[in-house]
């Protein structure tokens, strides 16, 4: 019995990480300055996994590729989110450390998410478009949408001394 090749992945089921998990992991990655923008892109219904010829990689390979892309992006005026954070994080790691890469696309935009193999510990992520395309403006995922400041539960009773207003006099 001959085995047929797997069809080309065209859905999230081809990725070992669900979009919900990847979004949550990105939002938790405090070292990525533009993590909310990238997470919103990953969470968007139009975003799909893209062909990924090298999902298993290393810090050294990722660093080399993204240093080159940084120069290309500057030359061609390509907007990117997360690139500075990715390069900074990679420069602190051992070059031979193994990593995994997820590639996602929607229209003219691509996101590359680099993690330590479990989809939870995100090393970095870059969202970019084709030359001449601005980064997408998407709503921030609900789980981490900044809200109003929490209300203080402390009550001020009438006649209570407010030390902060008295301090200036």
mmCIF file of C-alpha atoms in Angstrom, residues 14-160:
data_model
loop_
_atom_site.group_PDB
_atom_site.id
_atom_site.type_symbol
_atom_site.label_atom_id
_atom_site.label_comp_id
_atom_site.label_asym_id
_atom_site.label_seq_id
_atom_site.Cartn_x
_atom_site.Cartn_y
_atom_site.Cartn_z
ATOM 1 C CA UNK A 14 -1.705 22.188 10.227
ATOM 2 C CA UNK A 15 -0.030 24.125 13.040
ATOM 3 C CA UNK A 16 0.792 22.439 16.332
ATOM 4 C CA UNK A 17 -0.397 25.557 18.167
ATOM 5 C CA UNK A 18 -3.960 26.853 18.100
ATOM 6 C CA UNK A 19 -4.513 30.496 17.151
ATOM 7 C CA UNK A 20 -5.974 31.101 20.608
ATOM 8 C CA UNK A 21 -2.850 29.720 22.350
ATOM 9 C CA UNK A 22 -0.501 31.632 20.064
ATOM 10 C CA UNK A 23 -2.434 34.866 20.661
ATOM 11 C CA UNK A 24 -2.386 34.361 24.445
ATOM 12 C CA UNK A 25 1.333 33.559 24.388
ATOM 13 C CA UNK A 26 2.086 36.679 22.357
ATOM 14 C CA UNK A 27 0.088 38.872 24.722
ATOM 15 C CA UNK A 28 2.025 37.422 27.663
ATOM 16 C CA UNK A 29 5.400 38.144 26.010
ATOM 17 C CA UNK A 30 6.123 41.427 27.799
ATOM 18 C CA UNK A 31 9.499 41.797 26.072
ATOM 19 C CA UNK A 32 7.790 42.424 22.695
ATOM 20 C CA UNK A 33 6.847 46.099 22.516
ATOM 21 C CA UNK A 34 4.239 45.694 19.747
ATOM 22 C CA UNK A 35 2.851 42.378 21.021
ATOM 23 C CA UNK A 36 -0.767 43.599 21.009
ATOM 24 C CA UNK A 37 -0.612 44.529 17.323
ATOM 25 C CA UNK A 38 0.950 41.188 16.391
ATOM 26 C CA UNK A 39 -1.495 39.237 18.585
ATOM 27 C CA UNK A 40 -4.447 41.029 16.978
ATOM 28 C CA UNK A 41 -3.160 39.972 13.556
ATOM 29 C CA UNK A 42 -2.747 36.343 14.662
ATOM 30 C CA UNK A 43 -6.244 36.336 16.205
ATOM 31 C CA UNK A 44 -7.898 37.820 13.103
ATOM 32 C CA UNK A 45 -10.203 35.410 11.251
ATOM 33 C CA UNK A 46 -8.487 36.143 7.909
ATOM 34 C CA UNK A 47 -5.040 35.073 9.166
ATOM 35 C CA UNK A 48 -3.933 31.603 8.096
ATOM 36 C CA UNK A 49 -0.773 29.508 8.386
ATOM 37 C CA UNK A 50 1.593 29.961 5.464
ATOM 38 C CA UNK A 51 3.972 27.460 3.919
ATOM 39 C CA UNK A 52 6.852 27.022 6.326
ATOM 40 C CA UNK A 53 9.876 25.294 4.779
ATOM 41 C CA UNK A 54 11.991 25.520 7.941
ATOM 42 C CA UNK A 55 9.831 25.350 11.086
ATOM 43 C CA UNK A 56 12.768 23.981 13.087
ATOM 44 C CA UNK A 57 15.588 26.489 13.247
ATOM 45 C CA UNK A 58 18.177 27.978 15.585
ATOM 46 C CA UNK A 59 18.928 31.331 17.171
ATOM 47 C CA UNK A 60 21.871 31.810 14.793
ATOM 48 C CA UNK A 61 19.781 31.174 11.679
ATOM 49 C CA UNK A 62 16.931 33.409 12.834
ATOM 50 C CA UNK A 63 19.363 36.177 13.787
ATOM 51 C CA UNK A 64 21.073 36.047 10.388
ATOM 52 C CA UNK A 65 17.784 36.107 8.457
ATOM 53 C CA UNK A 66 16.249 38.958 10.449
ATOM 54 C CA UNK A 67 19.369 41.140 10.410
ATOM 55 C CA UNK A 68 19.311 40.887 6.626
ATOM 56 C CA UNK A 69 15.564 41.555 6.475
ATOM 57 C CA UNK A 70 15.967 44.588 8.753
ATOM 58 C CA UNK A 71 18.337 46.116 6.198
ATOM 59 C CA UNK A 72 15.977 45.211 3.340
ATOM 60 C CA UNK A 73 12.963 46.619 5.164
ATOM 61 C CA UNK A 74 14.771 49.909 5.679
ATOM 62 C CA UNK A 75 15.826 50.072 2.014
ATOM 63 C CA UNK A 76 12.331 49.350 0.720
ATOM 64 C CA UNK A 77 10.392 51.287 3.395
ATOM 65 C CA UNK A 78 8.632 48.199 4.706
ATOM 66 C CA UNK A 79 6.740 48.758 7.950
ATOM 67 C CA UNK A 80 7.419 46.157 10.638
ATOM 68 C CA UNK A 81 6.308 45.600 14.225
ATOM 69 C CA UNK A 82 8.366 43.557 16.688
ATOM 70 C CA UNK A 83 11.617 43.485 14.726
ATOM 71 C CA UNK A 84 13.671 45.493 17.217
ATOM 72 C CA UNK A 85 12.443 43.349 20.116
ATOM 73 C CA UNK A 86 13.215 40.118 18.241
ATOM 74 C CA UNK A 87 16.779 41.167 17.401
ATOM 75 C CA UNK A 88 17.433 42.323 20.974
ATOM 76 C CA UNK A 89 16.170 39.058 22.464
ATOM 77 C CA UNK A 90 18.089 36.889 19.992
ATOM 78 C CA UNK A 91 21.359 38.715 20.689
ATOM 79 C CA UNK A 92 21.167 37.538 24.324
ATOM 80 C CA UNK A 93 20.766 33.835 23.432
ATOM 81 C CA UNK A 94 23.210 31.090 22.467
ATOM 82 C CA UNK A 95 23.482 30.851 18.658
ATOM 83 C CA UNK A 96 22.961 27.085 18.635
ATOM 84 C CA UNK A 97 19.784 27.120 20.763
ATOM 85 C CA UNK A 98 16.967 25.347 18.880
ATOM 86 C CA UNK A 99 13.827 27.328 18.057
ATOM 87 C CA UNK A 100 10.564 26.848 16.176
ATOM 88 C CA UNK A 101 9.034 29.316 13.750
ATOM 89 C CA UNK A 102 5.395 29.816 12.780
ATOM 90 C CA UNK A 103 4.540 31.814 9.650
ATOM 91 C CA UNK A 104 1.074 33.338 9.231
ATOM 92 C CA UNK A 105 -0.399 35.432 6.414
ATOM 93 C CA UNK A 106 -3.409 37.535 5.588
ATOM 94 C CA UNK A 107 -3.463 39.582 2.402
ATOM 95 C CA UNK A 108 -0.216 41.542 1.984
ATOM 96 C CA UNK A 109 0.846 40.969 5.617
ATOM 97 C CA UNK A 110 2.961 38.258 7.228
ATOM 98 C CA UNK A 111 3.791 37.423 10.824
ATOM 99 C CA UNK A 112 6.706 35.254 11.861
ATOM 100 C CA UNK A 113 6.493 34.005 15.443
ATOM 101 C CA UNK A 114 9.578 32.399 16.976
ATOM 102 C CA UNK A 115 9.211 30.248 20.085
ATOM 103 C CA UNK A 116 11.075 27.624 22.064
ATOM 104 C CA UNK A 117 9.086 24.695 20.695
ATOM 105 C CA UNK A 118 6.048 24.673 22.954
ATOM 106 C CA UNK A 119 4.250 27.703 21.549
ATOM 107 C CA UNK A 120 4.129 29.239 25.015
ATOM 108 C CA UNK A 121 7.577 30.730 25.455
ATOM 109 C CA UNK A 122 7.702 33.290 22.659
ATOM 110 C CA UNK A 123 11.198 34.520 21.789
ATOM 111 C CA UNK A 124 9.948 37.161 19.381
ATOM 112 C CA UNK A 125 7.584 37.966 16.555
ATOM 113 C CA UNK A 126 7.604 40.243 13.544
ATOM 114 C CA UNK A 127 4.590 41.527 11.630
ATOM 115 C CA UNK A 128 5.297 43.166 8.290
ATOM 116 C CA UNK A 129 3.668 43.993 4.997
ATOM 117 C CA UNK A 130 4.727 44.250 1.426
ATOM 118 C CA UNK A 131 6.452 47.511 0.410
ATOM 119 C CA UNK A 132 3.944 50.348 0.318
ATOM 120 C CA UNK A 133 1.449 48.663 2.664
ATOM 121 C CA UNK A 134 0.872 50.021 6.159
ATOM 122 C CA UNK A 135 0.559 47.590 9.034
ATOM 123 C CA UNK A 136 -3.011 46.428 9.587
ATOM 124 C CA UNK A 137 -5.111 48.177 12.206
ATOM 125 C CA UNK A 138 -7.000 45.495 14.100
ATOM 126 C CA UNK A 139 -8.896 45.495 17.384
ATOM 127 C CA UNK A 140 -6.894 44.285 20.374
ATOM 128 C CA UNK A 141 -7.987 40.797 21.490
ATOM 129 C CA UNK A 142 -10.516 41.001 24.336
ATOM 130 C CA UNK A 143 -8.437 39.072 26.848
ATOM 131 C CA UNK A 144 -5.900 41.860 27.220
ATOM 132 C CA UNK A 145 -7.762 44.959 26.081
ATOM 133 C CA UNK A 146 -6.673 47.840 28.327
ATOM 134 C CA UNK A 147 -9.587 48.933 30.444
ATOM 135 C CA UNK A 148 -10.328 51.789 32.735
ATOM 136 C CA UNK A 149 -8.335 52.126 35.901
ATOM 137 C CA UNK A 150 -9.684 50.012 38.727
ATOM 138 C CA UNK A 151 -11.771 51.949 41.193
ATOM 139 C CA UNK A 152 -10.457 52.363 44.665
ATOM 140 C CA UNK A 153 -12.554 50.591 47.259
ATOM 141 C CA UNK A 154 -11.341 52.873 50.030
ATOM 142 C CA UNK A 155 -13.999 55.222 51.277
ATOM 143 C CA UNK A 156 -13.305 58.673 52.517
ATOM 144 C CA UNK A 157 -15.448 59.447 55.511
ATOM 145 C CA UNK A 158 -16.597 63.017 56.070
ATOM 146 C CA UNK A 159 -14.131 64.936 58.191
ATOM 147 C CA UNK A 160 -11.262 62.529 57.437
#
